[in-house]
Amino acid sequence: MNRDALRELFDYTTFTWASYGKAMQQLPPDAFLRPIERSGWTSLKQPLFHIAAGWDEWTCELTGAEPQTIESEDVTTWEQMEAIRSKMRPLLLRIIEETPDEELHSTTDVTVGGRSRSDIIAHILLHERGHHGDVTTLLSALGAEVPMSDYLVYAWFRDRQK
């Protein structure tokens, strides 16, 4: 995947995460941890933590940095979740922006069969998008009105800012 596409996916995840934050503002503080019946996740926190932990682990895998040592039990608020995710975003963006093309597209010794850095970055970003339905469904089940965050909605807002 080329650098422009990675930037676009990165910006799209910024947009969708902000939609989660807007939806969270509509809910009482206890909603973040509230059990949701008949869900594959025990609470809204779980898929969000899964996403943030994925960002952390894969970004550290790319850089050789040590992952944050955060236990799921220690995260009890949206604000804490946002802080965890926010720590890795600048690092991943720097990798996207500053990695020379030949390194971005060359294979690595990272654990998934020598994939390119660009493939791993795309995986991080698309993995989050893969859980978008989980998060929006759980937010809705908790009573939040979730803002539209499909790609074309993002693109419409992106183009209006130009």
mmCIF file with all atom_site columns, N, CA, C and O in Angstrom, residues 32 74-85:
data_model
loop_
_atom_site.group_PDB
_atom_site.id
_atom_site.type_symbol
_atom_site.label_atom_id
_atom_site.label_alt_id
_atom_site.label_comp_id
_atom_site.label_asym_id
_atom_site.label_entity_id
_atom_site.label_seq_id
_atom_site.pdbx_PDB_ins_code
_atom_site.Cartn_x
_atom_site.Cartn_y
_atom_site.Cartn_z
_atom_site.occupancy
_atom_site.B_iso_or_equiv
_atom_site.pdbx_formal_charge
_atom_site.auth_seq_id
_atom_site.auth_comp_id
_atom_site.auth_asym_id
_atom_site.auth_atom_id
_atom_site.pdbx_PDB_model_num
ATOM 1  N N  . PHE A 1 32 ? -19.256 2.790  29.911 1.00 0.00 ? 32 PHE A N  1
ATOM 2  C CA . PHE A 1 32 ? -18.018 2.264  29.343 1.00 0.00 ? 32 PHE A CA 1
ATOM 3  C C  . PHE A 1 32 ? -17.756 0.825  29.803 1.00 0.00 ? 32 PHE A C  1
ATOM 4  O O  . PHE A 1 32 ? -17.262 0.003  29.036 1.00 0.00 ? 32 PHE A O  1
ATOM 5  N N  . ASP A 1 74 ? -7.079  -2.207 34.391 1.00 0.00 ? 74 ASP A N  1
ATOM 6  C CA . ASP A 1 74 ? -6.706  -0.873 34.866 1.00 0.00 ? 74 ASP A CA 1
ATOM 7  C C  . ASP A 1 74 ? -7.384  0.250  34.084 1.00 0.00 ? 74 ASP A C  1
ATOM 8  O O  . ASP A 1 74 ? -7.300  1.411  34.474 1.00 0.00 ? 74 ASP A O  1
ATOM 9  N N  . VAL A 1 75 ? -8.006  -0.079 32.974 1.00 0.00 ? 75 VAL A N  1
ATOM 10 C CA . VAL A 1 75 ? -8.661  0.931  32.145 1.00 0.00 ? 75 VAL A CA 1
ATOM 11 C C  . VAL A 1 75 ? -10.155 0.928  32.480 1.00 0.00 ? 75 VAL A C  1
ATOM 12 O O  . VAL A 1 75 ? -10.846 -0.051 32.229 1.00 0.00 ? 75 VAL A O  1
ATOM 13 N N  . THR A 1 76 ? -10.620 2.039  33.039 1.00 0.00 ? 76 THR A N  1
ATOM 14 C CA . THR A 1 76 ? -12.013 2.093  33.488 1.00 0.00 ? 76 THR A CA 1
ATOM 15 C C  . THR A 1 76 ? -12.804 3.246  32.897 1.00 0.00 ? 76 THR A C  1
ATOM 16 O O  . THR A 1 76 ? -14.000 3.361  33.156 1.00 0.00 ? 76 THR A O  1
ATOM 17 N N  . THR A 1 77 ? -12.155 4.101  32.090 1.00 0.00 ? 77 THR A N  1
ATOM 18 C CA . THR A 1 77 ? -12.858 5.248  31.506 1.00 0.00 ? 77 THR A CA 1
ATOM 19 C C  . THR A 1 77 ? -12.466 5.436  30.040 1.00 0.00 ? 77 THR A C  1
ATOM 20 O O  . THR A 1 77 ? -11.392 5.006  29.604 1.00 0.00 ? 77 THR A O  1
ATOM 21 N N  . TRP A 1 78 ? -13.349 6.106  29.314 1.00 0.00 ? 78 TRP A N  1
ATOM 22 C CA . TRP A 1 78 ? -13.060 6.469  27.921 1.00 0.00 ? 78 TRP A CA 1
ATOM 23 C C  . TRP A 1 78 ? -11.803 7.327  27.858 1.00 0.00 ? 78 TRP A C  1
ATOM 24 O O  . TRP A 1 78 ? -10.966 7.165  26.978 1.00 0.00 ? 78 TRP A O  1
ATOM 25 N N  . GLU A 1 79 ? -11.637 8.228  28.802 1.00 0.00 ? 79 GLU A N  1
ATOM 26 C CA . GLU A 1 79 ? -10.480 9.122  28.801 1.00 0.00 ? 79 GLU A CA 1
ATOM 27 C C  . GLU A 1 79 ? -9.170  8.340  28.920 1.00 0.00 ? 79 GLU A C  1
ATOM 28 O O  . GLU A 1 79 ? -8.178  8.663  28.253 1.00 0.00 ? 79 GLU A O  1
ATOM 29 N N  . GLN A 1 80 ? -9.163  7.319  29.757 1.00 0.00 ? 80 GLN A N  1
ATOM 30 C CA . GLN A 1 80 ? -7.970  6.483  29.864 1.00 0.00 ? 80 GLN A CA 1
ATOM 31 C C  . GLN A 1 80 ? -7.713  5.735  28.552 1.00 0.00 ? 80 GLN A C  1
ATOM 32 O O  . GLN A 1 80 ? -6.566  5.611  28.119 1.00 0.00 ? 80 GLN A O  1
ATOM 33 N N  . MET A 1 81 ? -8.775  5.262  27.931 1.00 0.00 ? 81 MET A N  1
ATOM 34 C CA . MET A 1 81 ? -8.632  4.550  26.657 1.00 0.00 ? 81 MET A CA 1
ATOM 35 C C  . MET A 1 81 ? -8.078  5.487  25.592 1.00 0.00 ? 81 MET A C  1
ATOM 36 O O  . MET A 1 81 ? -7.180  5.125  24.834 1.00 0.00 ? 81 MET A O  1
ATOM 37 N N  . GLU A 1 82 ? -8.606  6.674  25.547 1.00 0.00 ? 82 GLU A N  1
ATOM 38 C CA . GLU A 1 82 ? -8.140  7.674  24.582 1.00 0.00 ? 82 GLU A CA 1
ATOM 39 C C  . GLU A 1 82 ? -6.661  7.977  24.799 1.00 0.00 ? 82 GLU A C  1
ATOM 40 O O  . GLU A 1 82 ? -5.900  8.100  23.843 1.00 0.00 ? 82 GLU A O  1
ATOM 41 N N  . ALA A 1 83 ? -6.239  8.070  26.043 1.00 0.00 ? 83 ALA A N  1
ATOM 42 C CA . ALA A 1 83 ? -4.830  8.355  26.349 1.00 0.00 ? 83 ALA A CA 1
ATOM 43 C C  . ALA A 1 83 ? -3.920  7.224  25.872 1.00 0.00 ? 83 ALA A C  1
ATOM 44 O O  . ALA A 1 83 ? -2.833  7.478  25.335 1.00 0.00 ? 83 ALA A O  1
ATOM 45 N N  . ILE A 1 84 ? -4.360  5.990  26.054 1.00 0.00 ? 84 ILE A N  1
ATOM 46 C CA . ILE A 1 84 ? -3.563  4.837  25.608 1.00 0.00 ? 84 ILE A CA 1
ATOM 47 C C  . ILE A 1 84 ? -3.384  4.886  24.095 1.00 0.00 ? 84 ILE A C  1
ATOM 48 O O  . ILE A 1 84 ? -2.279  4.769  23.569 1.00 0.00 ? 84 ILE A O  1
ATOM 49 N N  . ARG A 1 85 ? -4.471  5.066  23.395 1.00 0.00 ? 85 ARG A N  1
ATOM 50 C CA . ARG A 1 85 ? -4.418  5.087  21.933 1.00 0.00 ? 85 ARG A CA 1
ATOM 51 C C  . ARG A 1 85 ? -3.610  6.281  21.426 1.00 0.00 ? 85 ARG A C  1
ATOM 52 O O  . ARG A 1 85 ? -2.870  6.180  20.447 1.00 0.00 ? 85 ARG A O  1
#
